[in-house]
mmCIF file of C-alpha atoms in Angstrom:
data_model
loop_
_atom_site.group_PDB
_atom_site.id
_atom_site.type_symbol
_atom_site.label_atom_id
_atom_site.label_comp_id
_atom_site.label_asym_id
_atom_site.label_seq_id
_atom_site.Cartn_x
_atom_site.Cartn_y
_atom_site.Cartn_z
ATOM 1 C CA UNK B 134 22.896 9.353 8.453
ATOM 2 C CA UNK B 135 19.112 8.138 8.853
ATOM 3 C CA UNK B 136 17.154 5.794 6.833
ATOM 4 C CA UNK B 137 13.372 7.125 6.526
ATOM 5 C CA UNK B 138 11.749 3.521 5.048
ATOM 6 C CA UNK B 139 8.256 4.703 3.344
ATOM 7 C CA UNK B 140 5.952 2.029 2.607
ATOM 8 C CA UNK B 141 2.692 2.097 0.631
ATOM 9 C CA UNK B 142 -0.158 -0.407 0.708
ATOM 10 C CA UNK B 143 -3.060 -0.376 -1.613
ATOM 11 C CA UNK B 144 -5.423 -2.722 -1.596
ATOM 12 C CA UNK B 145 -9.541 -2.845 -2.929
ATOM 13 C CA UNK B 146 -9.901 -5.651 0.576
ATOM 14 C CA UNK B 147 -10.055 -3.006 2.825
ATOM 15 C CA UNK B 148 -10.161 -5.348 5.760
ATOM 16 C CA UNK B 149 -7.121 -7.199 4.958
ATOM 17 C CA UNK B 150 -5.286 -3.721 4.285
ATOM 18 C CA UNK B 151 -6.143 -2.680 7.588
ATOM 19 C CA UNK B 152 -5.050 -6.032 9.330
ATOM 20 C CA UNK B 153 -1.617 -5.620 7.642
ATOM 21 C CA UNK B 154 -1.318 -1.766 8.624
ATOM 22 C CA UNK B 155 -2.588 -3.103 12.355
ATOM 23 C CA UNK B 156 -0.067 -5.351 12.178
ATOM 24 C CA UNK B 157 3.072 -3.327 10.960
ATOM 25 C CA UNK B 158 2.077 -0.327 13.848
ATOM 26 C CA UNK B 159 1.821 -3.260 16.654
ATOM 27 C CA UNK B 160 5.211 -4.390 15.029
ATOM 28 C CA UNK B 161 6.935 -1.297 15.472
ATOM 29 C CA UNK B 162 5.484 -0.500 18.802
ATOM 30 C CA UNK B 163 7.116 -3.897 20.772
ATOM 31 C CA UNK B 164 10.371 -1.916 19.169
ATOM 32 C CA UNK B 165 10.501 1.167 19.918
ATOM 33 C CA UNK B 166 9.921 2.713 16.529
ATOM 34 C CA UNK B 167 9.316 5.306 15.207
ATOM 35 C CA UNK B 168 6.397 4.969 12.881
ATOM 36 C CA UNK B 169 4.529 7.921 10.815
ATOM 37 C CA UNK B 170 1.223 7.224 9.488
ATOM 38 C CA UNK B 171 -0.848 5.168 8.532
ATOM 39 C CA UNK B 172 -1.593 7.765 6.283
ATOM 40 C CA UNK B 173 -4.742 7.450 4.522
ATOM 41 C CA UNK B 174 -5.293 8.719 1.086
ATOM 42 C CA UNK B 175 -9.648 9.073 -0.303
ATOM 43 C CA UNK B 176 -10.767 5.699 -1.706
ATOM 44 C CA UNK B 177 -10.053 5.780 -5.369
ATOM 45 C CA UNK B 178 -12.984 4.621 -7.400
ATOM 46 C CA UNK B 179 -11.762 2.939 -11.172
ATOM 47 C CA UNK B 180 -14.129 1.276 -14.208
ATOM 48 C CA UNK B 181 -13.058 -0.993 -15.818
ATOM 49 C CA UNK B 182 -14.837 -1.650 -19.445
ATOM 50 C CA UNK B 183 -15.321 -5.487 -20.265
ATOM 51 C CA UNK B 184 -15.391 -6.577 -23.791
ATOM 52 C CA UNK B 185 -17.800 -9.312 -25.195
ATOM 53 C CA UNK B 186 -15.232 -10.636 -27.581
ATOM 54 C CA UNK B 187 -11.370 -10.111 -27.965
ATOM 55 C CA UNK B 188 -12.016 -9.024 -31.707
ATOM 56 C CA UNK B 189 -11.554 -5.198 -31.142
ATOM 57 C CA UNK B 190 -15.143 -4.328 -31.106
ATOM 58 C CA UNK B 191 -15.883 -1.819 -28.703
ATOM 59 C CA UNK B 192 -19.411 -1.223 -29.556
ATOM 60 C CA UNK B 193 -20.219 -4.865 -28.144
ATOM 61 C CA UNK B 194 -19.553 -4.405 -24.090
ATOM 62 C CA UNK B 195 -20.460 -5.858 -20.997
ATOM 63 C CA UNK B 196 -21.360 -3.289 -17.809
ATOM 64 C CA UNK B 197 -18.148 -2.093 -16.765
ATOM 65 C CA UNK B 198 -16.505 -3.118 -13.752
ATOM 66 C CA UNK B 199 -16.124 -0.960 -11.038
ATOM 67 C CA UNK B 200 -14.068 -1.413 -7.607
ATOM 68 C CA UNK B 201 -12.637 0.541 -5.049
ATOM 69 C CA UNK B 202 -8.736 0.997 -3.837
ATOM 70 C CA UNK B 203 -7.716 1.956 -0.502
ATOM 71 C CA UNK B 204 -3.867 3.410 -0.274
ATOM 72 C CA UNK B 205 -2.353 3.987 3.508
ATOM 73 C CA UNK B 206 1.223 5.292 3.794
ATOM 74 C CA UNK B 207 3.562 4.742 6.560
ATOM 75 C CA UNK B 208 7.169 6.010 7.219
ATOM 76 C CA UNK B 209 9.657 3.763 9.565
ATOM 77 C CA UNK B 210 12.096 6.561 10.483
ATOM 78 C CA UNK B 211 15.758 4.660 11.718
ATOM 79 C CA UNK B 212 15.212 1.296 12.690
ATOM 80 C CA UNK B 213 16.788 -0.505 9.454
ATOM 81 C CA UNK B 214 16.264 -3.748 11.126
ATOM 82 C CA UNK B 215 12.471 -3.193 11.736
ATOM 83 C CA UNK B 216 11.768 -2.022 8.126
ATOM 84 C CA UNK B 217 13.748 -5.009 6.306
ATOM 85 C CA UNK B 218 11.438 -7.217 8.614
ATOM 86 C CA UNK B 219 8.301 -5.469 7.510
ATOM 87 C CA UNK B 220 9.342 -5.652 3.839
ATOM 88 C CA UNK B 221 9.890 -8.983 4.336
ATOM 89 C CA UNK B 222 6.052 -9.732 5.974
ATOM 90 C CA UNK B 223 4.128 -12.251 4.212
ATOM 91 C CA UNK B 224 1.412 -10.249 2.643
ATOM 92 C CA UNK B 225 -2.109 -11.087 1.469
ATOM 93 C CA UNK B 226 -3.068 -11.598 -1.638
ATOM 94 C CA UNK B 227 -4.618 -8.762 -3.229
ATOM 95 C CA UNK B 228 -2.206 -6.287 -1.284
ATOM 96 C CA UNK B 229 -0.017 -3.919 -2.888
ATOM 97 C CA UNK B 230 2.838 -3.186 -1.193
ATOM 98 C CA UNK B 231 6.052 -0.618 -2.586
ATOM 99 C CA UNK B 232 8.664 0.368 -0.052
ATOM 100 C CA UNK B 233 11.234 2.907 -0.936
ATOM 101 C CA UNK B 234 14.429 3.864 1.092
ATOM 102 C CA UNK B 235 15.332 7.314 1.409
ATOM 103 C CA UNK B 236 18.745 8.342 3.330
ATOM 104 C CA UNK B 237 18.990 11.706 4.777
ATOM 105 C CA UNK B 238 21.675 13.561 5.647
ATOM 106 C CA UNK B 239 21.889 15.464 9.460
ATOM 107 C CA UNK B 240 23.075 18.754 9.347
ATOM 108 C CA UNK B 241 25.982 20.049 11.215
#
């Protein structure tokens, strides 16, 4: 059986998210993984409105606040050790990080 490890980074620092995905590729290079992605998904642009008071009133606002997320997606095929030690990297603040494990089954 093979582990596929896929790991998703978001992140509105888009220099820091790229440091972290430079990092995890130079990672798996020294060992020999194999490593799908980065991945890069368009920029996702989000308002957010801002209130003047915490009453309810919606008619009293502030300009909104708008900011930009950057999502990369990478997939550590095998290699268990390699994606417990990236899962385990000391992130930056402001980076998003969700790793799932999927197992798949060879076929005979």
């Amino acid at each position: 059986m093979t582990f596929v490890t896929r790991i998703r980074l978001q992140s509105g620092n888009r220099p820091a998210l790229e440091n972290v995905v430079d990092e995890i590729r130079s990672t798996a290079e020294r060992k020999g993984a194999e490593l799908r992605g980065p991945h890069s998904a368009p920029p996702e642009r989000l308002d957010v409105p801002q209130y003047k008071s915490t009453s309810g009133n919606e008619t009293r606002q502030f300009r909104s606040w708008d900011y930009t997320v950057y999502t990369r997606q990478m997939e550590i095929v095998g290699h268990n050790d390699l994606a417990r030690q990236v899962a385990e990297f000391d992130f930056p603040d402001g980076v998003h990080v969700e790793v799932e494990l999927e197992q798949i089954e060879q076929m005979a």
